Amino acid sequence: MSGNGTTAGDDPLQTAVWRLRSRACWADAAALLPSDTPAYTLQRAGLMVERCLYTERGWEEAEDALRTAEAAARSDEERGAAACERGQLAYAATLHGVRDRADEARAALGRAAALIPPGAPGRALLDFRRGLLAENLTSSPQAARAAYRRAHAGASAHADPLLLSSTWRHLAGLALRDGDVSEARHGFAESLRIREELGYLVGTAPALASLADTESEPEASRLREEAGRLFRLLGGVPTWLARQLTPPSPGAATA
C-alpha cells in the first residue's frame, strides 16, 4: 500500500482514510472502508499491514484482513497486490523479530512480480518492498539500491509522492552508509519536504530523525527534538524510532 495523500480531487472517503492513516489511526481508517470490492479489501489489508510495521502489533488482524483480500482478488493485478501485502507482512514480522518469515516474504514478493506487469502502478511499490528485503534481510545494498531506483522511477511516473518520499529516504540511507553525507542530506531533505507537504505525520518524525544524522550541531539536536515531539504526540509511533532519537554519545563514530 502506498497512497498519494490528499488532493482537491480526492473523494471524501479517501480523504478521511488518509487523515486517519497519517495520524497513526490505521484501525479507524480501515473501519471506514466498505467490504464490497476487491479494491477496498486490498486497501484495508494494506492499512493493517502498515500498522504492524509501525507499531509491532495487530498481527492477527492483519492476517485476517489479508486472507479476506486474497479471497476477494479476481484479476492478476489484484492477486499480485495481495501477494505484495503478504510479502510485506512477512517482512515486518521478520524485521521486528516476531518470527522468521524471510522465505515467505521472498516467495510472496516473487509471486507478486509474476502477476504485476512492468509499468503497472503497483509495480513501483513492489520494487520498493523488494529493496527493503534486500537491504534489511539479506544485506545486499547493491540489489537494494537497484530496486529503490526502479521504485523511484515508477513513483515519479505514476505521481505517487508518498512512495517517492520513501524511495528518497532509503536511497539516502544507502548513501549515508557509503559515506556520501551530501547526497544523503539531499535525499532525506526531499523525503521530509514531501511528507510535510502531504501532512503525513506518522512518517515525518522518522524523516526528521534521519535528516538529523546528516547535520552538525545545533541543527541535529533541533531536528531530533522536533522528531521527538511528533513521536510523543502520536503515542510512541513508530515504535522503532525511539532508538534513533537517542543522539550518539560524545566522541562516538558517526556513519
Short mmCIF file of C-alpha atoms in Angstrom, two decimals:
data_model
loop_
_atom_site.label_atom_id
_atom_site.label_comp_id
_atom_site.label_asym_id
_atom_site.label_seq_id
_atom_site.Cartn_x
_atom_site.Cartn_y
_atom_site.Cartn_z
CA MET A 1 0.00 0.00 0.00
CA SER A 2 1.29 3.40 -0.86
CA GLY A 3 -1.26 6.19 -1.28
CA ASN A 4 -0.94 9.67 -2.68
CA GLY A 5 -2.13 11.75 0.23
CA THR A 6 -4.99 14.18 -0.21
CA THR A 7 -5.65 16.49 -3.11
CA ALA A 8 -8.58 18.65 -4.14
CA GLY A 9 -9.84 15.85 -6.39
CA ASP A 10 -9.97 13.15 -3.72
CA ASP A 11 -13.33 11.74 -2.71
CA PRO A 12 -14.46 12.30 0.90
CA LEU A 13 -13.96 8.67 1.90
CA GLN A 14 -10.34 8.54 0.76
CA THR A 15 -9.65 11.92 2.33
CA ALA A 16 -10.97 10.68 5.67
CA VAL A 17 -8.99 7.43 5.39
CA TRP A 18 -5.81 9.36 4.58
CA ARG A 19 -6.18 11.74 7.52
CA LEU A 20 -6.61 8.87 9.96
CA ARG A 21 -3.80 6.84 8.43
CA SER A 22 -1.39 9.77 8.52
CA ARG A 23 -2.08 10.17 12.24
CA ALA A 24 -1.37 6.51 13.05
CA CYS A 25 -5.07 5.57 13.33
CA TRP A 26 -4.92 2.62 10.94
CA ALA A 27 -7.73 0.58 12.51
CA ASP A 28 -10.07 3.57 12.45
CA ALA A 29 -9.18 4.21 8.81
CA ALA A 30 -9.79 0.57 7.89
CA ALA A 31 -13.18 0.63 9.63
CA LEU A 32 -14.37 3.34 7.22
CA LEU A 33 -13.85 1.16 4.16
CA PRO A 34 -16.74 -0.90 2.76
CA SER A 35 -16.15 -4.58 2.06
CA ASP A 36 -17.92 -4.91 -1.27
CA THR A 37 -14.99 -4.72 -3.71
CA PRO A 38 -11.52 -6.28 -4.02
CA ALA A 39 -10.01 -2.77 -4.11
CA TYR A 40 -11.38 -1.89 -0.69
CA THR A 41 -10.39 -5.24 0.85
CA LEU A 42 -6.86 -4.73 -0.50
CA GLN A 43 -6.75 -1.22 0.89
CA ARG A 44 -7.92 -2.45 4.28
CA ALA A 45 -5.24 -5.17 4.30
CA GLY A 46 -2.60 -2.59 3.39
CA LEU A 47 -3.63 -0.40 6.31
CA MET A 48 -3.44 -3.27 8.77
CA VAL A 49 -0.07 -4.44 7.45
CA GLU A 50 1.28 -0.91 7.73
CA ARG A 51 0.10 -0.76 11.34
CA CYS A 52 2.17 -3.86 12.11
CA LEU A 53 5.29 -2.28 10.62
CA TYR A 54 4.89 0.94 12.61
CA THR A 55 3.54 -0.40 15.92
CA GLU A 56 4.72 -4.05 16.13
CA ARG A 57 1.18 -5.13 16.99
CA GLY A 58 -2.06 -6.12 15.27
CA TRP A 59 -0.59 -9.16 13.56
CA GLU A 60 -3.74 -11.32 13.75
CA GLU A 61 -5.95 -8.51 12.46
CA ALA A 62 -3.57 -8.03 9.55
CA GLU A 63 -3.61 -11.75 8.76
CA ASP A 64 -7.42 -11.76 8.79
CA ALA A 65 -7.62 -8.71 6.52
CA LEU A 66 -5.04 -10.19 4.19
CA ARG A 67 -6.85 -13.54 3.88
CA THR A 68 -10.03 -11.64 3.00
CA ALA A 69 -8.19 -9.65 0.34
CA GLU A 70 -6.61 -12.80 -1.11
CA ALA A 71 -10.00 -14.49 -1.32
CA ALA A 72 -11.64 -11.45 -2.94
CA ALA A 73 -8.96 -10.89 -5.60
CA ARG A 74 -10.16 -11.61 -9.13
CA SER A 75 -7.59 -10.24 -11.58
CA ASP A 76 -3.89 -10.96 -11.81
CA GLU A 77 -3.07 -7.44 -10.63
CA GLU A 78 -5.35 -7.84 -7.59
CA ARG A 79 -3.78 -11.19 -6.78
CA GLY A 80 -0.37 -9.62 -7.25
CA ALA A 81 -1.24 -6.73 -4.94
CA ALA A 82 -2.42 -9.19 -2.28
CA ALA A 83 0.83 -11.16 -2.64
CA CYS A 84 2.75 -7.90 -2.28
CA GLU A 85 0.97 -7.23 1.03
CA ARG A 86 1.61 -10.83 2.12
CA GLY A 87 5.31 -10.29 1.46
CA GLN A 88 5.31 -7.02 3.38
CA LEU A 89 3.63 -8.60 6.40
CA ALA A 90 6.15 -11.45 6.42
CA TYR A 91 8.96 -8.91 6.07
CA ALA A 92 7.65 -6.86 9.00
CA ALA A 93 7.33 -9.94 11.21
CA THR A 94 10.92 -10.92 10.42
CA LEU A 95 12.28 -7.40 10.83
CA HIS A 96 10.68 -6.98 14.25
CA GLY A 97 11.73 -10.42 15.46
CA VAL A 98 8.19 -11.78 15.80
CA ARG A 99 9.02 -14.81 13.68
CA ASP A 100 11.47 -15.55 10.89
CA ARG A 101 9.32 -15.37 7.76
CA ALA A 102 12.02 -14.25 5.34
CA ASP A 103 11.45 -17.18 2.97
CA GLU A 104 7.73 -16.44 2.91
CA ALA A 105 8.43 -12.78 2.19
CA ARG A 106 10.71 -13.64 -0.74
CA ALA A 107 8.22 -16.14 -2.15
CA ALA A 108 5.27 -13.75 -1.85
CA LEU A 109 7.10 -10.87 -3.50
CA GLY A 110 8.23 -13.26 -6.23
CA ARG A 111 4.59 -14.21 -6.87
CA ALA A 112 3.68 -10.54 -6.99
CA ALA A 113 6.41 -9.88 -9.56
CA ALA A 114 4.99 -12.64 -11.78
CA LEU A 115 1.47 -11.18 -11.57
CA ILE A 116 2.02 -7.40 -11.70
CA PRO A 117 3.27 -6.39 -15.15
CA PRO A 118 6.16 -3.94 -15.59
CA GLY A 119 4.86 -0.40 -15.83
CA ALA A 120 1.69 -1.11 -13.83
CA PRO A 121 1.01 1.30 -10.94
CA GLY A 122 1.58 -1.43 -8.33
CA ARG A 123 4.98 -2.36 -9.69
CA ALA A 124 6.76 0.60 -8.09
CA LEU A 125 5.58 -0.38 -4.61
CA LEU A 126 6.62 -3.97 -5.27
CA ASP A 127 10.10 -2.82 -6.34
CA PHE A 128 10.40 -0.73 -3.19
CA ARG A 129 9.48 -3.65 -0.96
CA ARG A 130 11.94 -5.90 -2.74
CA GLY A 131 14.52 -3.25 -1.95
CA LEU A 132 13.59 -3.36 1.74
CA LEU A 133 14.04 -7.12 1.72
CA ALA A 134 17.43 -6.87 0.02
CA GLU A 135 18.67 -4.14 2.35
CA ASN A 136 17.40 -5.34 5.71
CA LEU A 137 17.02 -9.13 5.49
CA THR A 138 19.67 -10.25 3.01
CA SER A 139 22.23 -7.44 3.48
CA SER A 140 22.51 -6.78 -0.27
CA PRO A 141 22.86 -3.00 -0.59
CA GLN A 142 23.59 -3.09 -4.32
CA ALA A 143 20.41 -5.05 -5.04
CA ALA A 144 18.51 -2.76 -2.70
CA ARG A 145 19.77 0.36 -4.48
CA ALA A 146 18.75 -1.01 -7.88
CA ALA A 147 15.27 -1.88 -6.58
CA TYR A 148 14.85 1.52 -4.92
CA ARG A 149 15.86 3.28 -8.14
CA ARG A 150 13.27 1.31 -10.11
CA ALA A 151 10.68 2.18 -7.48
CA HIS A 152 11.74 5.83 -7.55
CA ALA A 153 11.27 5.99 -11.32
CA GLY A 154 7.89 4.26 -11.07
CA ALA A 155 6.68 6.53 -8.28
CA SER A 156 7.61 9.55 -10.39
CA ALA A 157 5.90 8.14 -13.48
CA HIS A 158 2.66 7.38 -11.61
CA ALA A 159 2.64 10.55 -9.48
CA ASP A 160 2.87 8.74 -6.13
CA PRO A 161 4.53 11.31 -3.85
CA LEU A 162 4.27 9.22 -0.67
CA LEU A 163 6.16 6.34 -2.25
CA LEU A 164 8.60 8.87 -3.70
CA SER A 165 9.28 10.15 -0.18
CA SER A 166 10.16 6.60 0.85
CA THR A 167 12.46 5.95 -2.09
CA TRP A 168 14.26 9.26 -1.42
CA ARG A 169 14.66 8.23 2.22
CA HIS A 170 16.03 4.76 1.58
CA LEU A 171 18.36 5.79 -1.23
CA ALA A 172 19.66 8.47 1.13
CA GLY A 173 20.18 5.85 3.82
CA LEU A 174 22.35 3.81 1.46
CA ALA A 175 24.29 6.94 0.52
CA LEU A 176 24.93 7.67 4.18
CA ARG A 177 26.13 4.11 4.70
CA ASP A 178 28.61 4.70 1.86
CA GLY A 179 29.83 7.91 3.49
CA ASP A 180 28.24 10.32 0.99
CA VAL A 181 26.79 12.75 3.53
CA SER A 182 25.89 15.41 0.97
CA GLU A 183 23.81 13.04 -1.16
CA ALA A 184 22.22 11.58 1.96
CA ARG A 185 21.30 15.03 3.26
CA HIS A 186 19.66 15.91 -0.05
CA GLY A 187 17.62 12.70 -0.13
CA PHE A 188 16.49 12.96 3.47
CA ALA A 189 15.54 16.62 2.95
CA GLU A 190 13.45 15.73 -0.11
CA SER A 191 11.71 12.95 1.82
CA LEU A 192 10.92 15.32 4.68
CA ARG A 193 9.66 18.02 2.33
CA ILE A 194 7.21 15.66 0.62
CA ARG A 195 5.91 14.20 3.87
CA GLU A 196 5.37 17.65 5.36
CA GLU A 197 3.54 18.76 2.23
CA LEU A 198 1.31 15.67 2.37
CA GLY A 199 0.66 16.03 6.09
CA TYR A 200 1.96 12.50 6.68
CA LEU A 201 2.61 12.96 10.38
CA VAL A 202 3.47 9.36 11.22
CA GLY A 203 6.23 9.44 8.61
CA THR A 204 7.50 12.93 9.39
CA ALA A 205 9.23 12.09 12.66
CA PRO A 206 11.43 9.37 11.04
CA ALA A 207 12.27 11.80 8.22
CA LEU A 208 13.34 14.46 10.73
CA ALA A 209 15.47 11.98 12.66
CA SER A 210 17.18 10.71 9.51
CA LEU A 211 18.00 14.23 8.36
CA ALA A 212 19.46 14.92 11.81
CA ASP A 213 22.01 12.16 11.20
CA THR A 214 23.50 14.23 8.38
CA GLU A 215 23.59 17.59 10.19
CA SER A 216 26.01 19.13 12.67
CA GLU A 217 25.03 20.75 15.94
CA PRO A 218 22.91 22.58 16.90
CA GLU A 219 20.74 21.70 13.86
CA ALA A 220 20.94 17.96 14.55
CA SER A 221 19.57 18.39 18.07
CA ARG A 222 16.84 20.71 16.85
CA LEU A 223 15.66 18.15 14.29
CA ARG A 224 15.74 15.32 16.85
CA GLU A 225 13.77 17.41 19.32
CA GLU A 226 11.10 18.09 16.70
CA ALA A 227 11.03 14.39 15.79
CA GLY A 228 10.67 13.52 19.47
CA ARG A 229 7.77 15.92 19.86
CA LEU A 230 5.88 14.28 16.99
CA PHE A 231 6.82 10.82 18.25
CA ARG A 232 5.27 11.56 21.64
CA LEU A 233 2.25 13.25 20.06
CA LEU A 234 1.50 10.02 18.18
CA GLY A 235 1.87 7.85 21.28
CA GLY A 236 5.34 6.46 20.59
CA VAL A 237 4.79 5.52 16.95
CA PRO A 238 6.69 4.33 15.03
CA THR A 239 8.00 2.15 17.85
CA TRP A 240 11.43 1.63 16.30
CA LEU A 241 12.13 5.36 16.15
CA ALA A 242 12.93 5.56 19.87
CA ARG A 243 16.42 4.12 19.24
CA GLN A 244 17.19 6.65 16.50
CA LEU A 245 16.11 9.59 18.63
CA THR A 246 18.88 8.90 21.12
CA PRO A 247 21.83 11.07 19.98
CA PRO A 248 25.27 9.47 19.69
CA SER A 249 27.45 9.80 22.76
CA PRO A 250 30.24 12.41 22.63
CA GLY A 251 33.19 11.12 20.65
CA ALA A 252 31.24 8.25 19.11
CA ALA A 253 31.88 7.45 15.47
CA THR A 254 29.21 8.58 13.01
CA ALA A 255 28.07 6.85 9.85
#
